[in-house]
PDB file of C-alpha atoms in Angstrom:
ATOM      1  CA  MET A   1     -35.613  54.750 -31.545  1.00 95.00           C
ATOM      2  CA  LYS A   2     -35.426  57.722 -33.904  1.00 97.00           C
ATOM      3  CA  ALA A   3     -35.045  57.699 -37.691  1.00 97.00           C
ATOM      4  CA  LEU A   4     -33.915  60.152 -40.333  1.00 97.00           C
ATOM      5  CA  SER A   5     -35.161  59.934 -43.925  1.00 96.00           C
ATOM      6  CA  VAL A   6     -32.432  60.569 -46.481  1.00 96.00           C
ATOM      7  CA  GLN A   7     -32.864  60.678 -50.256  1.00 93.00           C
ATOM      8  CA  GLN A   8     -30.896  58.208 -52.328  1.00 92.00           C
ATOM      9  CA  PRO A   9     -28.068  57.902 -53.207  1.00 91.00           C
ATOM     10  CA  TYR A  10     -27.051  59.691 -49.989  1.00 93.00           C
ATOM     11  CA  ALA A  11     -28.655  57.155 -47.641  1.00 95.00           C
ATOM     12  CA  ASP A  12     -26.415  54.469 -49.180  1.00 94.00           C
ATOM     13  CA  LYS A  13     -23.401  56.766 -48.950  1.00 94.00           C
ATOM     14  CA  ILE A  14     -24.014  57.241 -45.198  1.00 97.00           C
ATOM     15  CA  ILE A  15     -24.292  53.524 -44.474  1.00 97.00           C
ATOM     16  CA  PHE A  16     -21.834  52.077 -47.018  1.00 95.00           C
ATOM     17  CA  ASP A  17     -19.513  54.804 -48.353  1.00 94.00           C
ATOM     18  CA  GLY A  18     -18.288  56.956 -45.461  1.00 95.00           C
ATOM     19  CA  LYS A  19     -20.590  59.985 -45.782  1.00 96.00           C
ATOM     20  CA  ASP A  20     -19.988  61.533 -42.366  1.00 98.00           C
ATOM     21  CA  ILE A  21     -22.241  64.621 -42.635  1.00 98.00           C
ATOM     22  CA  GLU A  22     -25.952  64.892 -43.392  1.00 96.00           C
ATOM     23  CA  ASN A  23     -26.786  68.416 -44.542  1.00 96.00           C
ATOM     24  CA  ARG A  24     -30.042  69.931 -43.287  1.00 95.00           C
ATOM     25  CA  THR A  25     -31.758  73.306 -43.200  1.00 95.00           C
ATOM     26  CA  LYS A  26     -32.702  72.938 -39.529  1.00 94.00           C
ATOM     27  CA  ARG A  27     -30.505  72.434 -36.480  1.00 95.00           C
ATOM     28  CA  THR A  28     -31.038  69.359 -34.309  1.00 94.00           C
ATOM     29  CA  HIS A  29     -30.303  68.869 -30.628  1.00 94.00           C
ATOM     30  CA  PHE A  30     -30.685  65.093 -31.024  1.00 94.00           C
ATOM     31  CA  ARG A  31     -27.610  63.011 -30.217  1.00 96.00           C
ATOM     32  CA  GLY A  32     -27.553  59.241 -30.360  1.00 96.00           C
ATOM     33  CA  THR A  33     -28.290  56.313 -32.626  1.00 97.00           C
ATOM     34  CA  VAL A  34     -30.659  56.995 -35.506  1.00 97.00           C
ATOM     35  CA  ALA A  35     -32.028  54.620 -38.143  1.00 98.00           C
ATOM     36  CA  ILE A  36     -31.349  55.728 -41.727  1.00 98.00           C
ATOM     37  CA  HIS A  37     -34.462  55.533 -43.875  1.00 98.00           C
ATOM     38  CA  ALA A  38     -33.807  55.525 -47.638  1.00 96.00           C
ATOM     39  CA  SER A  39     -36.545  57.753 -49.054  1.00 94.00           C
ATOM     40  CA  LEU A  40     -38.626  56.794 -52.051  1.00 90.00           C
ATOM     41  CA  LYS A  41     -37.521  60.020 -53.726  1.00 84.00           C
ATOM     42  CA  LEU A  42     -34.127  60.378 -55.368  1.00 81.00           C
ATOM     43  CA  HIS A  43     -32.062  63.493 -54.631  1.00 81.00           C
ATOM     44  CA  SER A  44     -32.400  66.071 -57.398  1.00 73.00           C
ATOM     45  CA  ASN A  45     -28.598  66.114 -57.942  1.00 76.00           C
ATOM     46  CA  ALA A  46     -28.383  62.328 -58.346  1.00 69.00           C
ATOM     47  CA  LYS A  47     -26.893  61.302 -61.678  1.00 69.00           C
ATOM     48  CA  LEU A  48     -27.504  57.575 -61.754  1.00 65.00           C
ATOM     49  CA  SER A  49     -28.067  55.027 -64.480  1.00 65.00           C
ATOM     50  CA  ASN A  50     -31.503  53.408 -64.723  1.00 69.00           C
ATOM     51  CA  LYS A  51     -29.949  50.090 -63.672  1.00 68.00           C
ATOM     52  CA  VAL A  52     -28.498  51.606 -60.482  1.00 68.00           C
ATOM     53  CA  VAL A  53     -31.818  53.298 -59.680  1.00 67.00           C
ATOM     54  CA  GLU A  54     -33.714  50.019 -60.162  1.00 73.00           C
ATOM     55  CA  GLU A  55     -31.356  48.169 -57.780  1.00 78.00           C
ATOM     56  CA  MET A  56     -31.266  50.910 -55.142  1.00 86.00           C
ATOM     57  CA  VAL A  57     -33.250  50.269 -51.959  1.00 91.00           C
ATOM     58  CA  ARG A  58     -35.883  52.951 -51.366  1.00 93.00           C
ATOM     59  CA  GLY A  59     -38.732  53.264 -48.878  1.00 96.00           C
ATOM     60  CA  ALA A  60     -36.925  51.278 -46.175  1.00 97.00           C
ATOM     61  CA  ILE A  61     -34.598  51.440 -43.179  1.00 98.00           C
ATOM     62  CA  ILE A  62     -31.152  50.347 -44.399  1.00 98.00           C
ATOM     63  CA  GLY A  63     -28.988  50.801 -41.287  1.00 98.00           C
ATOM     64  CA  VAL A  64     -28.201  52.902 -38.248  1.00 98.00           C
ATOM     65  CA  VAL A  65     -25.629  55.587 -37.476  1.00 98.00           C
ATOM     66  CA  ASP A  66     -24.738  57.743 -34.480  1.00 97.00           C
ATOM     67  CA  VAL A  67     -25.478  61.482 -34.627  1.00 98.00           C
ATOM     68  CA  VAL A  68     -22.708  63.019 -32.510  1.00 98.00           C
ATOM     69  CA  ASP A  69     -23.048  66.736 -33.261  1.00 98.00           C
ATOM     70  CA  CYS A  70     -24.769  69.414 -35.331  1.00 97.00           C
ATOM     71  CA  VAL A  71     -22.423  71.998 -36.841  1.00 98.00           C
ATOM     72  CA  GLU A  72     -22.465  75.108 -39.021  1.00 97.00           C
ATOM     73  CA  LYS A  73     -18.944  74.464 -40.408  1.00 97.00           C
ATOM     74  CA  HIS A  74     -17.004  71.253 -41.000  1.00 97.00           C
ATOM     75  CA  LYS A  75     -13.934  70.111 -42.951  1.00 96.00           C
ATOM     76  CA  SER A  76     -15.730  67.064 -44.369  1.00 96.00           C
ATOM     77  CA  ARG A  77     -16.058  67.039 -48.146  1.00 94.00           C
ATOM     78  CA  TRP A  78     -19.722  66.201 -47.543  1.00 95.00           C
ATOM     79  CA  PHE A  79     -20.517  69.437 -45.696  1.00 97.00           C
ATOM     80  CA  GLY A  80     -22.717  71.855 -47.622  1.00 94.00           C
ATOM     81  CA  GLY A  81     -24.748  73.377 -44.794  1.00 92.00           C
ATOM     82  CA  PRO A  82     -26.404  75.337 -43.570  1.00 96.00           C
ATOM     83  CA  TYR A  83     -26.299  72.684 -40.809  1.00 97.00           C
ATOM     84  CA  GLY A  84     -24.465  69.383 -40.805  1.00 97.00           C
ATOM     85  CA  TYR A  85     -25.387  66.426 -38.635  1.00 98.00           C
ATOM     86  CA  VAL A  86     -22.051  64.771 -37.815  1.00 98.00           C
ATOM     87  CA  LEU A  87     -22.358  60.993 -38.264  1.00 98.00           C
ATOM     88  CA  LYS A  88     -20.226  58.137 -36.931  1.00 98.00           C
ATOM     89  CA  ASN A  89     -20.297  54.357 -36.654  1.00 97.00           C
ATOM     90  CA  PRO A  90     -22.584  53.286 -39.525  1.00 97.00           C
ATOM     91  CA  ARG A  91     -24.045  49.783 -39.170  1.00 97.00           C
ATOM     92  CA  PRO A  92     -25.881  48.288 -42.186  1.00 97.00           C
ATOM     93  CA  LEU A  93     -28.861  46.018 -41.743  1.00 97.00           C
ATOM     94  CA  LYS A  94     -28.724  42.501 -43.190  1.00 96.00           C
ATOM     95  CA  GLU A  95     -32.117  43.108 -44.841  1.00 97.00           C
ATOM     96  CA  PRO A  96     -33.847  46.457 -45.458  1.00 97.00           C
ATOM     97  CA  ILE A  97     -37.027  47.038 -43.443  1.00 98.00           C
ATOM     98  CA  PRO A  98     -39.788  48.633 -45.539  1.00 97.00           C
ATOM     99  CA  CYS A  99     -41.577  51.561 -43.894  1.00 95.00           C
ATOM    100  CA  LYS A 100     -42.822  55.058 -44.637  1.00 94.00           C
ATOM    101  CA  GLY A 101     -40.530  57.951 -43.890  1.00 93.00           C
ATOM    102  CA  LYS A 102     -41.186  61.407 -42.454  1.00 94.00           C
ATOM    103  CA  PRO A 103     -39.406  64.773 -42.495  1.00 89.00           C
ATOM    104  CA  GLY A 104     -36.831  65.519 -39.812  1.00 86.00           C
ATOM    105  CA  VAL A 105     -35.923  63.189 -36.962  1.00 91.00           C
ATOM    106  CA  TRP A 106     -38.912  60.928 -36.266  1.00 96.00           C
ATOM    107  CA  ASP A 107     -39.953  57.980 -34.086  1.00 97.00           C
ATOM    108  CA  ILE A 108     -40.034  54.540 -35.654  1.00 96.00           C
ATOM    109  CA  SER A 109     -42.676  51.985 -34.759  1.00 96.00           C
ATOM    110  CA  PRO A 110     -41.979  49.371 -32.056  1.00 96.00           C
ATOM    111  CA  ARG A 111     -42.210  46.649 -34.743  1.00 96.00           C
ATOM    112  CA  VAL A 112     -39.494  48.271 -36.878  1.00 97.00           C
ATOM    113  CA  GLU A 113     -37.276  48.930 -33.842  1.00 96.00           C
ATOM    114  CA  LYS A 114     -37.595  45.295 -32.764  1.00 95.00           C
ATOM    115  CA  GLU A 115     -36.501  44.131 -36.235  1.00 97.00           C
ATOM    116  CA  ILE A 116     -33.533  46.548 -36.267  1.00 97.00           C
ATOM    117  CA  ARG A 117     -32.420  45.254 -32.859  1.00 95.00           C
ATOM    118  CA  ARG A 118     -32.804  41.650 -34.029  1.00 95.00           C
ATOM    119  CA  GLN A 119     -30.663  42.265 -37.108  1.00 96.00           C
ATOM    120  CA  LEU A 120     -28.003  44.244 -35.227  1.00 95.00           C
ATOM    121  CA  LYS A 121     -27.862  42.071 -32.132  1.00 91.00           C
ATOM    122  CA  GLY A 122     -24.826  43.159 -30.100  1.00 78.00           C
ATOM    123  CA  LYS A 123     -24.164  46.235 -32.291  1.00 79.00           C
ATOM    124  CA  LEU A 124     -26.618  48.602 -30.551  1.00 81.00           C
ATOM    125  CA  LYS A 125     -26.501  50.149 -27.114  1.00 70.00           C
TER     126      LYS A 125
END
């Protein structure tokens, strides 16, 4: 299974708040289910209270989503380009799974994949 590291608060917005585009500087040809890893680092534009930051999960897989396309234009309010990974069908995990992230689309360990599948039994292909 592949993963994509996303800085907070945008990882939460993908899994819990309907963010349907992930903006990137590089195109991807990947299509399919990807685990969303909430990075340790906060996005530079994040304006969050200290309390929210303290409660926010970071450094862990928080759910999965399907990457269905990569576009250069999109009507979504979330699109900022230059490329947008089009996301559908977010599924949150019951419990975050701590792990280190990486840039781009990356392979998760068999242990982490097994735990994702256990938590999302019947919700993954």
